[in-house]
Amino acid sequence: MAGMSDEADGSEAVSTSRVEAFSDGVMAIAITLLILEIKVPEVSSSTTLRHELGQLWPSYASFLISFTLIGIIWVNHHAMFHRVALVDRTLLFLNLLLLLVVSFIPFPTAVVAQFLREGQDARTAVVLYSLTSMAMGLAFVLLWRHLARHPYLLRPSSTVDFASESAHQSLVFGVGAYAVALAMAIVNPYASLVVHALVAAFFVLPERFRPGRQQSRKRAAPKPAG
């Protein structure tokens, strides 16, 4: 019914425990599948194992970047749901959208590893990887925006300002940065992968060291008595 209040919406909200357990399982499977794409090399009479292991460097690089990416998704997902008290139907589907992207990540990882090694269609492979990363960032934006618009889902210790800033940060440093990586992939796929690594390094930083968090803490700080 149109005009339904937050309190009415909240009556259909549920606990986060099952959502977190299911999400952890999907991410654990996805991060495990990454290593399956690194195959034991075949050694012929004209080459050596050392040489063939060295030729697998694109597989090592893409594995490391994707492992870090999924690991960061898991850490940030955990941090997000630490601030969530209840989950409504929309948030469930938005979370599934994020998990859809996470479960897809092993595929572009394998594509990048293969085509960087072969030297053919490397640009296309990294474009696919960048588009996947952009979709992941967009999923986080949608999750945070939904939380900002439905504050009854948040714990009392969390603020709408924090959710709004998190959505903005995911848009700028997630979707925006991966858009830069996408553009660079067309010119130089190796430079694009460096951008992916830098974005991962940014999100490894604790929240207090990220741009915008200082203002969030200032607004959230209580005024001194008197």
XYZ file of C-alpha atoms in Angstrom:
226
model
C 0.000 0.000 0.000
C 1.367 3.424 -0.980
C 2.571 5.630 1.835
C 3.497 2.781 4.156
C 5.554 4.048 7.074
C 8.997 2.900 8.142
C 7.461 1.258 11.181
C 5.106 -0.779 8.979
C 7.986 -1.788 6.740
C 9.966 -2.748 9.805
C 7.328 -5.251 10.841
C 8.462 -7.457 7.954
C 12.176 -7.113 8.744
C 14.097 -10.118 10.041
C 17.357 -10.901 11.838
C 20.684 -10.623 9.993
C 22.146 -13.936 11.190
C 20.932 -16.117 8.300
C 21.911 -13.473 5.747
C 25.437 -13.288 7.120
C 25.810 -17.078 7.297
C 24.618 -17.547 3.710
C 26.812 -14.695 2.461
C 29.874 -16.092 4.236
C 29.287 -19.464 2.585
C 29.021 -18.002 -0.922
C 32.160 -15.917 -0.472
C 34.097 -18.864 0.965
C 33.226 -21.003 -2.061
C 34.068 -18.213 -4.526
C 37.442 -17.495 -2.940
C 38.275 -21.223 -2.937
C 37.402 -21.601 -6.624
C 40.072 -19.052 -7.546
C 42.943 -21.438 -6.837
C 41.417 -24.126 -9.042
C 42.242 -21.971 -12.065
C 45.988 -22.359 -11.444
C 46.849 -25.623 -13.145
C 49.974 -27.722 -12.715
C 52.100 -26.922 -15.793
C 53.057 -29.543 -18.364
C 56.796 -29.894 -18.887
C 58.176 -31.154 -22.192
C 61.700 -32.167 -23.165
C 62.334 -28.686 -24.579
C 61.506 -26.765 -21.401
C 61.844 -26.905 -17.621
C 59.482 -26.765 -14.677
C 61.069 -23.500 -13.536
C 60.319 -21.904 -16.898
C 56.735 -23.168 -17.001
C 56.064 -22.007 -13.444
C 57.347 -18.571 -14.412
C 54.983 -18.503 -17.394
C 52.058 -18.779 -14.991
C 52.656 -15.262 -13.624
C 49.322 -13.933 -15.003
C 47.548 -16.660 -13.049
C 49.407 -15.709 -9.868
C 48.671 -11.996 -10.367
C 44.977 -12.426 -11.148
C 44.591 -14.897 -8.273
C 46.190 -12.475 -5.823
C 44.072 -9.504 -6.978
C 40.833 -11.504 -6.950
C 41.594 -13.164 -3.612
C 42.221 -9.730 -2.126
C 39.078 -8.362 -3.784
C 36.797 -11.063 -2.395
C 38.531 -10.818 0.973
C 37.848 -7.073 1.069
C 34.230 -7.669 0.041
C 33.894 -10.111 2.932
C 35.481 -7.706 5.444
C 33.366 -4.745 4.293
C 30.226 -6.892 4.158
C 30.902 -7.961 7.746
C 31.458 -4.321 8.775
C 28.230 -3.305 7.060
C 26.077 -5.943 8.746
C 27.659 -5.121 12.092
C 25.739 -1.860 11.733
C 22.507 -3.529 10.601
C 19.901 -4.611 13.146
C 17.193 -5.895 10.776
C 16.959 -7.018 7.153
C 13.935 -6.356 4.956
C 12.964 -8.007 1.654
C 14.642 -5.373 -0.508
C 17.907 -5.624 1.402
C 17.812 -9.408 0.962
C 17.593 -9.059 -2.815
C 20.283 -6.365 -2.913
C 22.532 -8.679 -0.900
C 21.822 -11.452 -3.414
C 22.895 -9.063 -6.178
C 26.234 -8.595 -4.428
C 26.614 -12.373 -4.015
C 25.787 -12.848 -7.705
C 28.790 -10.707 -8.588
C 31.026 -12.409 -6.014
C 30.174 -15.872 -7.343
C 30.982 -14.654 -10.886
C 34.443 -13.277 -10.028
C 36.326 -16.602 -10.555
C 35.282 -16.591 -14.238
C 36.801 -13.224 -15.286
C 39.797 -14.108 -13.116
C 40.367 -17.251 -15.185
C 39.828 -15.313 -18.429
C 42.395 -12.674 -17.445
C 44.932 -15.339 -16.436
C 44.596 -17.188 -19.728
C 44.565 -14.275 -22.146
C 47.281 -12.256 -20.458
C 49.474 -15.324 -20.708
C 48.651 -15.902 -24.363
C 48.896 -12.206 -25.201
C 45.700 -12.253 -27.287
C 42.537 -10.334 -26.444
C 44.122 -9.188 -23.173
C 42.220 -5.911 -23.403
C 38.878 -7.695 -23.706
C 39.738 -9.922 -20.748
C 40.610 -6.977 -18.482
C 37.534 -5.049 -19.670
C 35.407 -7.997 -18.531
C 37.210 -8.026 -15.177
C 36.733 -4.253 -14.762
C 33.023 -4.465 -15.578
C 32.646 -7.182 -12.941
C 34.415 -5.005 -10.374
C 32.177 -2.051 -11.265
C 29.107 -4.238 -10.734
C 30.431 -5.210 -7.315
C 30.937 -1.561 -6.364
C 27.451 -0.703 -7.590
C 25.959 -3.478 -5.445
C 27.572 -1.926 -2.356
C 26.242 1.498 -3.355
C 22.700 0.128 -3.591
C 23.009 -1.646 -0.226
C 24.255 1.452 1.589
C 21.679 3.728 -0.061
C 18.882 1.400 0.981
C 20.151 1.495 4.560
C 20.407 5.288 4.454
C 16.798 5.542 3.246
C 15.497 3.036 5.814
C 17.217 3.943 9.097
C 14.986 1.603 11.123
C 17.154 -1.225 9.734
C 20.269 0.244 11.379
C 21.462 -0.326 14.913
C 21.002 2.624 17.290
C 24.784 3.171 17.330
C 24.830 3.714 13.536
C 23.814 6.881 11.718
C 22.134 7.722 8.443
C 25.079 10.039 7.724
C 27.480 7.122 7.930
C 25.362 5.011 5.557
C 25.088 7.926 3.110
C 28.831 8.555 3.208
C 29.513 4.857 2.714
C 27.285 4.857 -0.359
C 29.123 7.909 -1.693
C 32.514 6.349 -0.975
C 31.528 3.125 -2.729
C 30.378 5.169 -5.716
C 33.527 7.286 -5.977
C 36.273 4.905 -4.882
C 34.525 1.728 -6.056
C 32.453 2.303 -9.178
C 34.366 5.445 -10.194
C 37.824 3.949 -9.741
C 36.856 0.787 -11.578
C 35.466 2.939 -14.396
C 38.958 4.429 -14.680
C 40.391 0.894 -14.756
C 37.888 0.029 -17.493
C 38.989 2.975 -19.617
C 42.656 2.128 -19.062
C 42.053 -1.516 -20.018
C 41.300 -0.392 -23.567
C 44.694 1.313 -23.769
C 46.900 -0.803 -21.514
C 45.470 -3.863 -19.714
C 48.508 -4.166 -17.437
C 48.112 -0.589 -16.180
C 44.435 -1.336 -15.598
C 45.338 -4.232 -13.310
C 47.590 -1.867 -11.351
C 44.546 0.370 -10.784
C 42.618 -2.678 -9.537
C 45.429 -3.402 -7.096
C 45.456 0.230 -5.882
C 41.687 0.188 -5.304
C 42.094 -3.013 -3.290
C 44.856 -1.360 -1.238
C 42.592 1.628 -0.546
C 39.815 -0.537 0.845
C 42.293 -2.450 3.003
C 42.792 0.788 4.946
C 40.845 1.058 8.212
C 37.748 3.242 7.878
C 39.229 5.990 10.055
C 41.991 6.621 7.486
C 39.657 6.953 4.497
C 38.542 10.344 3.096
C 35.281 11.597 4.548
C 35.375 9.589 7.760
C 36.813 12.493 9.757
C 33.695 14.554 8.989
C 31.446 11.627 9.854
C 33.046 11.245 13.266
C 32.815 14.981 13.938
C 29.075 14.989 13.213
C 28.543 11.865 15.292
C 30.533 13.149 18.289
C 28.290 14.228 21.197
C 28.362 17.833 22.294
C 30.102 18.459 25.628
C 27.792 18.964 28.575
C 27.167 22.557 29.596
